[in-house]
Amino acid sequence: MAKRAEEVVTRWQGAARVNAIAPSGTVAVTQKVRDLAARGVTVINMGGGDPDFATPEHIVEAAVHSLRGGATHYVNSLGIEPLREAIAAKLERENGVRVSPGDGVIVTPGAKYAILLALLGHLDPGDEVLVQDPAWVSYSAMIRLAEGVAVPVPTLPEEGFRLRAEALRRAASTRTRAIIVNHPVNPTGHVLDQEEIEAVAALASERDLLVISDEIYERILFPGAGHRSFGARPDLADRTLTVNGFSKTYAMTGWRLGYVAGPAGLVRPLRKAQEHSIYCVAPFIQAAGVAALSGPQECVAAMQAEYLKRRDAFLRAVGDVPGVHVAAPGGAFYMFPRFDVPGVPAARLAELLLEVGGIAATAGTEFGACGEAHLRFTLRVPPENMPAVAAGIAKALGSLRSARG
Ligand code: PLP
């Protein structure tokens, strides 16, 4: 019996599409922090992408009310009508993106699933998709799951991680079918300027590409930065799927609520993938989404103001640590400093920072090769903790120097 069980295990080693991807680096850091906490070791957790704020009360109440009201059954696979209407209204009002609530919006369990749906709905095996490097850890893995090929578009720290027309053109080939663009960018916090947006638009139009615009951080912007949506451009509206969600703007990561929106023709193939996979998002979770979009927005402004304080405190404290270079991000809630530690891979640096400095951060290389020599710190700790963060970093770097003699 034991032998048979062993044989079965050796036969089922996972499909090629899963074996080709690595586990999520950010999920792994968060789990490491949980494991340490279970052993009684507390660290300053700046690893994952989860805000430390509680979901605003009026949003929680809306879900409880809906649940008590019996919203516990399957609903329309696209999403409940009031939420699709609220999303379409929000996109028009805030982003200048016009979509039909009837057939241009799908409510998904998180923006993550919205991106996977877009890829499953439109990629054929071997299709290439351009992705910023560095960029969020899951794009290339999800492209692989959809049997496509992720092609990185390098962006460089010495150029402020700007997306350059030449880099886009070099990465494009006759097999390129789509481009995923995210801004404010996770992990760099960079916000695309007009020239970068024009470069994406020109390439997408010339090469007939699908644009998947991930706008999850659009509301977390610092003074001087302005977010523009690709789907608002007349030359891109027909080819753009806009992805967004509630996780970051309303501190709702655990609720798993997001959406994809665009022209009905582009949304149609995604609907089949939704129906045969998750069917629909829990209706009481969707009721919370209606409250988030239609209710008071002061909570968003308050979180934004706090992120700004944290950003500036991080800049002040960590900017003074020798061998660390920190730039001010235009948006999102991450800091992405560069470390002068030649020969030490970012992954090793992250380990050292956790073990010696007591701070969890994510190695820049989790986000692509251009993230080497960088670590990503999530602004999920209050400003007064930033000197302790700087001290932890200094301690880790000090241990490296003394180990080298
Ligand atoms: N897109 C980016 C750029 C992200 O950083 C994240 C989460 O970290 C997501 C999408 C996924 O968000 P959600 O929680 O809505 O699935």
Coordinates of C-alpha atoms and ligand atoms in Angstrom, one line a residue:
M1 CA 0.0 0.0 0.0
A2 CA 2.8 2.4 1.0
K3 CA 4.6 1.6 -2.2
R4 CA 1.5 2.4 -4.3
A5 CA 1.0 5.7 -2.6
E6 CA 4.7 6.5 -3.3
E7 CA 4.2 5.6 -7.0
V8 CA 1.2 7.9 -7.2
V9 CA 3.2 10.8 -5.7
T10 CA 6.0 10.3 -8.1
R11 CA 3.6 10.3 -11.0
W12 CA 1.9 13.5 -10.0
Q13 CA 4.6 16.1 -9.9
G14 CA 2.5 19.0 -11.1
A15 CA 1.7 20.3 -14.6
A16 CA 4.4 22.0 -16.6
R17 CA 2.5 25.3 -16.4
V18 CA 2.7 25.3 -12.6
N19 CA 6.2 23.8 -12.4
A20 CA 7.4 26.7 -14.5
I21 CA 6.4 29.3 -12.0
A22 CA 8.0 30.1 -8.6
P23 CA 5.9 30.6 -5.4
S24 CA 4.9 34.2 -4.7
G25 CA 7.8 36.0 -3.0
T26 CA 5.6 38.5 -1.2
V27 CA 3.3 35.7 0.1
A28 CA 6.4 33.9 1.3
V29 CA 7.7 36.9 3.3
T30 CA 4.3 37.4 4.9
Q31 CA 4.2 33.7 5.9
K32 CA 7.7 33.8 7.3
V33 CA 6.6 36.7 9.5
R34 CA 3.6 34.7 10.7
D35 CA 5.8 31.7 11.4
L36 CA 8.2 33.8 13.4
A37 CA 5.3 35.4 15.4
A38 CA 4.1 31.9 16.2
R39 CA 7.5 31.2 17.8
G40 CA 7.3 34.4 19.8
V41 CA 9.7 36.4 17.6
T42 CA 8.3 39.7 16.6
V43 CA 9.7 41.7 13.7
I44 CA 8.8 45.0 12.0
N45 CA 6.7 43.7 9.1
M46 CA 7.2 45.7 5.9
G47 CA 7.1 42.6 3.7
G48 CA 3.7 42.0 2.0
G49 CA 1.3 44.4 0.3
D50 CA -1.3 44.5 3.0
P51 CA -2.2 47.9 4.5
D52 CA -2.3 47.9 8.4
F53 CA -5.5 49.9 8.5
A54 CA -8.8 48.4 9.3
T55 CA -11.5 48.4 6.7
P56 CA -13.7 51.5 7.3
E57 CA -16.7 50.8 9.5
H58 CA -19.5 51.8 7.0
I59 CA -18.1 49.2 4.5
V60 CA -18.1 46.4 7.2
E61 CA -21.6 47.4 8.2
A62 CA -22.9 47.1 4.6
A63 CA -21.6 43.5 4.3
V64 CA -23.1 42.5 7.7
H65 CA -26.4 44.0 6.8
S66 CA -26.4 42.3 3.4
L67 CA -25.4 38.9 5.0
R68 CA -28.2 39.2 7.6
G69 CA -30.6 40.2 4.8
G70 CA -30.0 36.8 3.2
A71 CA -27.5 37.6 0.4
T72 CA -26.1 34.1 0.6
H73 CA -26.9 32.6 -2.8
Y74 CA -25.4 32.7 -6.3
V75 CA -25.9 35.9 -8.2
N76 CA -25.2 37.2 -11.7
S77 CA -21.8 36.0 -12.7
L78 CA -20.8 39.5 -13.9
G79 CA -21.6 40.9 -10.4
I80 CA -24.7 42.4 -8.7
E81 CA -26.2 45.2 -10.7
P82 CA -25.7 48.0 -8.1
L83 CA -22.0 47.2 -7.9
R84 CA -21.5 47.1 -11.7
E85 CA -23.4 50.4 -11.9
A86 CA -21.3 52.0 -9.1
I87 CA -18.1 50.8 -10.9
A88 CA -19.1 52.1 -14.3
A89 CA -20.1 55.5 -12.6
K90 CA -16.8 55.6 -10.7
L91 CA -14.8 54.9 -13.9
E92 CA -16.5 57.6 -15.8
R93 CA -16.4 60.2 -13.0
E94 CA -12.8 59.6 -11.8
N95 CA -11.0 58.1 -14.7
G96 CA -12.8 59.2 -17.8
V97 CA -13.3 55.6 -18.8
R98 CA -16.7 54.8 -20.3
V99 CA -18.0 51.3 -20.0
S100 CA -21.4 49.7 -20.0
P101 CA -22.5 48.4 -16.6
G102 CA -24.6 45.8 -18.5
D103 CA -21.8 44.0 -20.4
G104 CA -18.6 45.9 -19.8
V105 CA -17.8 45.0 -16.2
I106 CA -17.0 41.8 -14.3
V107 CA -16.7 41.8 -10.6
T108 CA -13.9 39.4 -9.5
P109 CA -12.4 38.0 -6.2
G110 CA -9.6 40.7 -6.2
A111 CA -7.8 42.5 -9.0
K112 CA -5.5 39.5 -9.1
Y113 CA -8.2 37.3 -10.5
A114 CA -9.3 40.1 -12.8
I115 CA -5.8 40.0 -14.4
L116 CA -5.8 36.3 -14.6
L117 CA -9.3 36.4 -16.3
A118 CA -8.0 38.9 -18.8
L119 CA -5.1 36.7 -19.7
L120 CA -7.1 33.4 -19.8
G121 CA -9.7 35.2 -21.9
H122 CA -7.3 36.5 -24.5
L123 CA -4.0 34.6 -24.7
D124 CA -3.2 31.7 -27.0
P125 CA -0.3 29.4 -26.1
G126 CA 3.0 31.2 -26.9
D127 CA 1.5 34.7 -27.1
E128 CA 4.0 37.2 -25.7
V129 CA 3.0 39.8 -23.1
L130 CA 5.1 42.9 -22.3
V131 CA 5.6 43.5 -18.6
Q132 CA 7.5 46.3 -16.8
D133 CA 10.6 45.2 -15.0
P134 CA 10.5 45.6 -12.0
A135 CA 6.8 44.9 -11.6
W136 CA 4.4 43.1 -9.3
V137 CA 5.4 39.5 -8.7
S138 CA 2.3 37.8 -10.1
Y139 CA 2.1 39.2 -13.7
S140 CA 4.7 36.8 -15.2
A141 CA 3.4 33.8 -13.2
M142 CA -0.2 34.5 -14.3
I143 CA 0.9 34.9 -18.0
R144 CA 2.6 31.5 -17.7
L145 CA -0.5 30.0 -16.2
A146 CA -2.4 31.3 -19.2
E147 CA 0.3 29.6 -21.4
G148 CA 1.7 32.9 -22.6
V149 CA 5.2 34.2 -22.4
A150 CA 6.1 37.2 -20.3
V151 CA 8.7 39.5 -21.9
P152 CA 10.2 42.0 -19.4
V153 CA 10.6 45.7 -20.4
P154 CA 13.6 46.9 -18.4
T155 CA 13.3 50.1 -16.4
L156 CA 16.4 51.4 -14.7
P157 CA 17.0 53.0 -11.3
E158 CA 19.3 55.6 -12.8
E159 CA 16.4 56.7 -15.0
G160 CA 13.9 56.8 -12.2
F161 CA 12.4 53.5 -13.5
R162 CA 10.8 55.3 -16.4
L163 CA 9.3 53.2 -19.2
R164 CA 11.2 54.1 -22.3
A165 CA 9.9 53.9 -25.9
E166 CA 13.2 52.2 -27.0
A167 CA 12.9 49.6 -24.3
L168 CA 9.3 48.9 -25.3
R169 CA 10.2 48.5 -28.9
R170 CA 13.2 46.3 -28.2
A171 CA 11.0 43.9 -26.2
A172 CA 8.2 43.7 -28.8
S173 CA 8.1 41.0 -31.4
T174 CA 5.7 39.6 -34.0
R175 CA 4.3 37.3 -31.2
T176 CA 3.5 40.2 -28.8
R177 CA -0.3 40.3 -28.2
A178 CA -0.6 42.4 -25.0
I179 CA 1.0 44.7 -22.6
I180 CA 0.3 44.9 -18.8
V181 CA 0.9 48.4 -17.5
N182 CA 0.7 49.2 -13.8
H183 CA 1.0 52.7 -12.3
P184 CA 1.7 53.9 -9.6
V185 CA 4.1 51.0 -10.0
N186 CA 4.5 48.2 -7.4
P187 CA 7.3 48.1 -6.3
T188 CA 8.9 51.4 -7.4
G189 CA 6.1 53.8 -6.7
H190 CA 6.8 55.4 -10.1
V191 CA 3.9 57.2 -11.7
L192 CA 4.0 57.3 -15.5
D193 CA 4.3 60.8 -17.1
Q194 CA 2.8 61.8 -20.4
E195 CA 5.8 60.8 -22.5
E196 CA 5.7 57.3 -21.1
I197 CA 2.0 57.0 -21.7
E198 CA 2.4 58.1 -25.3
A199 CA 5.1 55.5 -25.8
V200 CA 2.8 52.7 -24.6
A201 CA -0.1 54.1 -26.7
A202 CA 2.0 54.4 -29.8
L203 CA 3.3 50.8 -29.5
A204 CA -0.2 49.4 -28.6
S205 CA -1.8 51.0 -31.6
E206 CA 0.9 50.2 -34.1
R207 CA 1.2 46.5 -33.0
D208 CA -2.5 46.0 -32.3
L209 CA -2.0 45.1 -28.7
L210 CA -4.4 44.4 -25.9
V211 CA -3.7 46.8 -23.0
I212 CA -4.3 45.5 -19.5
S213 CA -4.1 48.6 -17.2
D214 CA -3.7 47.7 -13.6
E215 CA -4.8 50.8 -11.6
I216 CA -5.0 49.3 -8.1
Y217 CA -2.8 52.1 -6.6
E218 CA -4.5 55.0 -8.5
R219 CA -5.8 56.6 -5.3
I220 CA -2.6 56.4 -3.3
L221 CA -0.8 59.4 -4.8
F222 CA 1.6 61.9 -3.3
P223 CA 1.6 65.6 -3.9
G224 CA 2.8 66.5 -7.5
A225 CA 1.8 63.1 -9.0
G226 CA -1.3 62.7 -11.2
H227 CA -2.7 59.4 -12.4
R228 CA -4.0 58.9 -15.9
S229 CA -6.0 55.9 -17.1
F230 CA -5.1 54.3 -20.5
G231 CA -8.8 53.4 -21.1
A232 CA -9.7 57.1 -21.1
R233 CA -7.6 57.8 -24.3
P234 CA -9.7 57.7 -27.5
D235 CA -6.9 55.9 -29.3
L236 CA -6.8 53.1 -26.6
A237 CA -10.4 52.8 -25.3
D238 CA -11.2 50.0 -27.8
R239 CA -8.2 47.9 -26.8
T240 CA -8.0 48.5 -23.0
L241 CA -9.1 46.4 -20.1
T242 CA -9.0 48.4 -16.9
V243 CA -8.4 46.4 -13.7
N244 CA -8.9 47.8 -10.3
G245 CA -10.0 46.7 -6.8
F246 CA -10.8 47.5 -3.2
S247 CA -7.8 46.0 -1.5
K248 CA -5.5 49.0 -1.4
T249 CA -7.8 52.1 -1.6
Y250 CA -10.2 50.8 1.1
A251 CA -7.8 48.5 3.1
M252 CA -9.9 45.4 2.0
T253 CA -7.3 42.9 1.0
G254 CA -9.0 40.0 2.9
W255 CA -12.3 40.6 1.3
R256 CA -11.1 39.6 -2.2
L257 CA -12.9 42.1 -4.3
G258 CA -11.9 43.7 -7.6
Y259 CA -13.1 44.1 -11.2
V260 CA -12.2 44.3 -14.8
A261 CA -13.9 46.7 -17.2
G262 CA -13.7 47.5 -20.9
P263 CA -15.5 47.3 -24.2
A264 CA -18.1 44.5 -24.3
G265 CA -16.3 42.6 -27.0
L266 CA -13.1 42.5 -24.9
V267 CA -15.0 41.5 -21.7
R268 CA -17.1 38.7 -23.4
P269 CA -14.4 36.0 -23.4
L270 CA -13.6 36.6 -19.8
R271 CA -17.2 36.0 -18.8
K272 CA -17.0 32.3 -19.8
A273 CA -13.8 31.8 -17.8
Q274 CA -15.5 33.4 -14.8
E275 CA -18.7 31.3 -15.1
H276 CA -16.7 28.0 -15.3
S277 CA -14.3 28.9 -12.5
I278 CA -15.6 30.9 -9.6
Y279 CA -19.1 31.6 -11.0
C280 CA -19.6 34.8 -9.0
V281 CA -18.2 36.8 -6.0
A282 CA -20.1 36.4 -2.7
P283 CA -23.0 38.9 -2.9
F284 CA -22.5 40.3 0.7
I285 CA -18.9 41.1 -0.3
Q286 CA -20.2 42.9 -3.3
A287 CA -22.5 44.9 -1.1
A288 CA -19.4 46.1 0.8
G289 CA -18.0 47.2 -2.6
V290 CA -21.1 49.3 -3.3
A291 CA -20.7 51.0 0.1
A292 CA -17.1 51.6 -0.6
L293 CA -17.6 53.3 -3.9
S294 CA -20.8 55.2 -3.1
G295 CA -20.1 56.1 0.6
P296 CA -18.0 58.7 2.2
Q297 CA -14.4 59.0 0.8
E298 CA -12.8 60.7 3.8
C299 CA -11.3 57.3 4.8
V300 CA -9.3 57.3 1.6
A301 CA -8.0 60.8 2.1
A302 CA -7.0 59.9 5.7
M303 CA -5.1 56.8 4.6
Q304 CA -3.4 58.8 1.8
A305 CA -2.3 61.5 4.3
E306 CA -0.9 58.8 6.7
Y307 CA 1.0 57.1 3.8
L308 CA 2.6 60.5 3.0
K309 CA 3.7 61.0 6.6
R310 CA 5.2 57.5 6.6
R311 CA 6.9 58.0 3.2
D312 CA 8.5 61.2 4.5
A313 CA 9.5 59.7 7.8
F314 CA 11.1 56.8 5.9
L315 CA 13.0 59.2 3.6
R316 CA 14.3 61.1 6.6
A317 CA 15.3 58.1 8.7
V318 CA 16.6 55.6 6.1
G319 CA 18.0 58.3 3.8
D320 CA 20.7 59.0 6.5
V321 CA 21.9 55.3 6.6
P322 CA 25.3 55.1 4.8
G323 CA 25.1 52.9 1.7
V324 CA 21.4 53.3 1.2
H325 CA 19.8 55.5 -1.6
V326 CA 16.1 56.2 -1.3
A327 CA 14.1 58.1 -3.8
A328 CA 10.6 59.6 -3.1
P329 CA 7.9 57.6 -4.8
G330 CA 5.1 59.4 -6.6
G331 CA 2.4 56.9 -5.4
A332 CA 1.6 53.4 -4.0
F333 CA 2.7 52.5 -0.5
Y334 CA 6.1 51.1 -1.1
M335 CA 9.7 52.4 -0.6
F336 CA 12.3 50.8 -2.9
P337 CA 15.8 51.9 -1.8
R338 CA 19.0 50.8 -3.5
F339 CA 21.8 49.3 -1.4
D340 CA 25.5 49.7 -2.1
V341 CA 26.5 46.1 -1.3
P342 CA 28.3 44.8 -4.4
G343 CA 28.2 41.0 -4.7
V344 CA 25.3 40.6 -2.2
P345 CA 22.2 39.4 -4.0
A346 CA 19.0 41.2 -2.9
A347 CA 17.5 37.9 -1.7
R348 CA 20.5 37.5 0.7
L349 CA 20.1 41.1 1.8
A350 CA 16.4 40.5 2.6
E351 CA 17.3 37.4 4.7
L352 CA 20.0 39.3 6.6
L353 CA 17.7 42.2 7.3
L354 CA 15.1 39.9 8.8
E355 CA 17.6 37.8 10.8
V356 CA 19.9 40.5 12.0
G357 CA 17.9 43.7 11.7
G358 CA 14.5 42.3 12.7
I359 CA 12.8 43.8 9.6
A360 CA 10.8 42.0 7.0
A361 CA 11.1 43.4 3.5
T362 CA 10.9 41.9 0.0
A363 CA 13.9 41.4 -2.2
G364 CA 13.8 43.6 -5.3
T365 CA 14.6 40.6 -7.6
E366 CA 11.2 39.1 -6.7
F367 CA 9.9 41.9 -9.0
G368 CA 12.3 41.2 -11.9
A369 CA 16.0 41.3 -12.7
C370 CA 16.0 45.2 -12.7
G371 CA 15.2 45.0 -9.0
E372 CA 18.6 43.7 -8.1
A373 CA 20.4 45.6 -5.2
H374 CA 16.9 46.9 -4.0
L375 CA 14.5 45.9 -1.3
R376 CA 10.8 46.8 -1.1
F377 CA 9.5 48.1 2.2
T378 CA 5.7 48.4 2.6
L379 CA 4.6 51.6 4.4
R380 CA 2.5 49.6 6.9
V381 CA 4.2 50.9 10.1
P382 CA 3.6 54.3 11.7
P383 CA 6.1 57.2 11.1
E384 CA 7.5 57.0 14.7
N385 CA 8.8 53.5 13.9
M386 CA 10.9 54.6 11.0
P387 CA 14.1 55.4 13.1
A388 CA 13.9 51.7 14.3
V389 CA 13.6 50.6 10.7
A390 CA 16.7 52.7 9.9
A391 CA 18.5 51.2 12.9
G392 CA 17.7 47.6 11.8
I393 CA 19.0 48.4 8.3
A394 CA 22.2 49.9 9.7
K395 CA 22.6 46.8 11.9
A396 CA 22.2 44.4 9.0
L397 CA 24.6 46.3 6.8
G398 CA 27.1 46.6 9.7
S399 CA 27.0 42.8 10.1
L400 CA 27.8 42.4 6.5
R401 CA 30.8 44.7 6.8
S402 CA 32.2 43.0 9.8
A403 CA 31.7 39.5 8.1
R404 CA 33.8 40.8 5.3
G405 CA 36.5 41.9 7.7
Ligands
PLP1 N1 -2.0 44.5 -8.8 C1 -0.9 45.0 -8.1 C2 0.1 45.8 -8.8 C3 -0.7 44.6 -6.8 O1 0.3 45.1 -6.1 C4 -1.7 43.8 -6.1 C5 -1.5 43.3 -4.8 O2 -0.5 43.4 -4.1 C6 -2.8 43.3 -6.9 C7 -2.9 43.7 -8.2 C8 -3.8 42.4 -6.3 O3 -4.8 43.0 -5.6 P1 -6.1 42.3 -5.1 O4 -5.9 42.1 -3.6 O5 -7.2 43.1 -5.5 O6 -6.1 40.9 -5.7

